[in-house]
Coordinates of N, CA, C and O in Angstrom, one line a residue:
M206 N 226.8 135.5 -89.1 CA 228.0 135.0 -89.7 C 229.2 135.5 -88.9 O 229.4 136.7 -88.6
A207 N 230.1 134.6 -88.5 CA 231.3 134.9 -87.8 C 232.2 135.7 -88.6 O 232.3 135.5 -89.9
P208 N 233.0 136.7 -88.1 CA 233.9 137.5 -88.8 C 234.9 136.7 -89.7 O 235.2 137.1 -90.8
E209 N 235.4 135.6 -89.1 CA 236.3 134.8 -89.9 C 235.7 134.2 -91.2 O 236.3 134.2 -92.2
S210 N 234.5 133.7 -91.0 CA 233.8 133.1 -92.2 C 233.4 134.2 -93.2 O 233.5 134.0 -94.4
R211 N 233.1 135.3 -92.7 CA 232.7 136.5 -93.6 C 234.0 136.9 -94.4 O 233.9 137.1 -95.6
A212 N 235.1 137.0 -93.7 CA 236.3 137.4 -94.4 C 236.7 136.4 -95.4 O 237.1 136.7 -96.5
G213 N 236.6 135.1 -95.0 CA 236.9 134.0 -96.0 C 236.0 134.0 -97.2 O 236.5 133.8 -98.3
Y214 N 234.7 134.3 -96.9 CA 233.8 134.3 -98.0 C 234.1 135.4 -99.0 O 234.2 135.2 -100.2
F215 N 234.4 136.6 -98.5 CA 234.8 137.7 -99.4 C 236.1 137.6 -100.1 O 236.3 138.0 -101.3
K216 N 237.1 136.9 -99.4 CA 238.3 136.7 -100.1 C 238.1 135.7 -101.2 O 238.7 135.9 -102.3
E217 N 237.3 134.7 -101.0 CA 237.0 133.7 -102.1 C 236.3 134.4 -103.2 O 236.5 134.1 -104.4
R218 N 235.3 135.2 -102.9 CA 234.5 135.9 -103.9 C 235.4 136.8 -104.7 O 235.2 136.9 -105.9
R219 N 236.4 137.6 -104.1 CA 237.3 138.4 -104.9 C 238.1 137.6 -105.8 O 238.5 138.1 -106.9
N220 N 238.5 136.4 -105.4 CA 239.3 135.5 -106.3 C 238.5 135.0 -107.5 O 239.0 134.8 -108.6
K221 N 237.2 134.9 -107.3 CA 236.3 134.3 -108.3 C 235.7 135.3 -109.3 O 235.6 135.1 -110.5
Y222 N 235.4 136.5 -108.8 CA 234.8 137.6 -109.6 C 235.6 138.8 -109.8 O 236.5 139.1 -108.9
K223 N 235.4 139.5 -110.8 CA 236.1 140.8 -111.1 C 235.0 141.8 -111.4 O 234.1 141.6 -112.1
L224 N 235.2 143.0 -110.8 CA 234.2 144.0 -110.9 C 234.4 144.8 -112.3 O 235.5 145.0 -112.7
F225 N 233.3 145.1 -112.9 CA 233.2 145.8 -114.2 C 232.3 147.0 -114.0 O 231.1 146.9 -113.7
T226 N 232.9 148.3 -114.0 CA 232.2 149.5 -113.8 C 232.4 150.5 -114.9 O 233.6 150.7 -115.2
V227 N 231.3 151.1 -115.4 CA 231.5 152.2 -116.4 C 230.4 153.2 -116.1 O 229.4 152.9 -115.5
E228 N 230.6 154.4 -116.5 CA 229.6 155.5 -116.4 C 228.9 155.6 -117.7 O 229.6 155.6 -118.8
V229 N 227.6 155.7 -117.7 CA 226.8 155.8 -118.9 C 225.8 157.0 -118.6 O 225.4 157.2 -117.5
E230 N 225.5 157.7 -119.7 CA 224.5 158.8 -119.5 C 223.2 158.3 -118.9 O 222.7 157.2 -119.2
R231 N 222.7 159.1 -117.9 CA 221.5 158.7 -117.2 C 220.4 158.3 -118.0 O 219.7 157.2 -117.8
E232 N 220.0 159.1 -119.0 CA 218.9 158.8 -119.9 C 219.0 157.5 -120.6 O 218.1 156.7 -120.7
K233 N 220.2 157.3 -121.1 CA 220.5 156.1 -121.9 C 220.3 154.8 -121.0 O 219.7 153.8 -121.3
M234 N 220.9 154.9 -119.7 CA 220.8 153.8 -118.8 C 219.4 153.6 -118.3 O 219.0 152.4 -118.2
E235 N 218.6 154.6 -118.1 CA 217.2 154.4 -117.7 C 216.4 153.7 -118.8 O 215.6 152.8 -118.5
L236 N 216.7 154.0 -120.1 CA 216.0 153.4 -121.2 C 216.4 151.9 -121.2 O 215.6 151.0 -121.4
F237 N 217.7 151.7 -121.0 CA 218.3 150.3 -121.0 C 217.7 149.5 -119.9 O 217.3 148.3 -120.1
E238 N 217.6 150.1 -118.7 CA 217.1 149.3 -117.6 C 215.6 149.0 -117.8 O 215.1 148.0 -117.4
K239 N 214.9 149.9 -118.4 CA 213.4 149.7 -118.7 C 213.3 148.5 -119.7 O 212.5 147.6 -119.5
K240 N 214.2 148.5 -120.7 CA 214.2 147.4 -121.7 C 214.5 146.0 -121.0 O 213.8 145.0 -121.3
L241 N 215.5 146.1 -120.1 CA 215.8 144.8 -119.4 C 214.7 144.4 -118.5 O 214.4 143.2 -118.4
S242 N 214.0 145.3 -117.9 CA 212.9 145.0 -117.0 C 211.7 144.4 -117.8 O 211.1 143.5 -117.4
D243 N 211.5 145.0 -119.0 CA 210.5 144.5 -119.9 C 210.8 143.0 -120.3 O 209.9 142.2 -120.5
N244 N 212.1 142.7 -120.5 CA 212.5 141.4 -120.9 C 212.7 140.5 -119.7 O 213.1 139.3 -119.8
N245 N 212.5 141.0 -118.5 CA 212.6 140.3 -117.2 C 214.0 139.7 -117.1 O 214.1 138.5 -116.8
T246 N 215.0 140.5 -117.3 CA 216.4 140.1 -117.1 C 217.2 141.1 -116.3 O 216.7 142.2 -116.2
S247 N 218.3 140.7 -115.8 CA 219.1 141.6 -115.0 C 220.3 142.1 -115.8 O 220.6 141.5 -116.9
K248 N 220.9 143.2 -115.3 CA 222.1 143.7 -116.0 C 223.2 142.7 -116.0 O 223.9 142.5 -117.0
A249 N 223.4 142.0 -114.9 CA 224.4 140.9 -114.8 C 224.2 139.8 -115.8 O 225.1 139.4 -116.5
V250 N 223.0 139.3 -115.9 CA 222.7 138.3 -116.9 C 222.9 138.7 -118.3 O 223.5 138.1 -119.1
W251 N 222.4 139.9 -118.6 CA 222.6 140.5 -119.9 C 224.1 140.6 -120.3 O 224.5 140.2 -121.4
L252 N 224.9 141.2 -119.4 CA 226.3 141.4 -119.6 C 227.0 140.1 -119.8 O 227.8 139.9 -120.7
N253 N 226.7 139.1 -119.0 CA 227.3 137.8 -119.1 C 227.0 137.2 -120.5 O 227.9 136.5 -121.1
E254 N 225.8 137.3 -121.0 CA 225.4 136.8 -122.3 C 226.2 137.5 -123.4 O 226.7 136.8 -124.3
K255 N 226.4 138.8 -123.3 CA 227.1 139.6 -124.3 C 228.6 139.2 -124.3 O 229.2 139.1 -125.3
I256 N 229.1 139.0 -123.1 CA 230.5 138.6 -123.0 C 230.7 137.2 -123.6 O 231.7 137.0 -124.4
D257 N 229.8 136.3 -123.3 CA 229.9 135.0 -123.9 C 229.8 135.0 -125.5 O 230.5 134.3 -126.2
E258 N 228.9 135.9 -126.0 CA 228.8 136.1 -127.4 C 230.1 136.5 -128.0 O 230.6 136.0 -129.0
E259 N 230.8 137.5 -127.4 CA 232.0 138.0 -127.8 C 233.2 137.0 -127.8 O 234.1 137.0 -128.6
L260 N 233.1 136.1 -126.8 CA 234.1 135.1 -126.6 C 233.8 133.9 -127.4 O 234.6 132.9 -127.5
G261 N 232.7 133.9 -128.1 CA 232.3 132.7 -129.0 C 231.9 131.5 -128.2 O 232.0 130.4 -128.7
K262 N 231.3 131.7 -127.1 CA 230.8 130.6 -126.3 C 229.4 130.2 -126.6 O 228.6 131.0 -126.9

């Protein structure tokens, strides 16, 4: 990928997405990740579903 197209890609990506970061106790997160794995879903998919629920979508 050429540097110009890479820079453009990330500029567009930053305009489209916003980062969400929080710290959670390790034990709690490991249990949560196991549950997500058992349900065959990702953290991003789960979070987007929860946000949609809160927004009433």
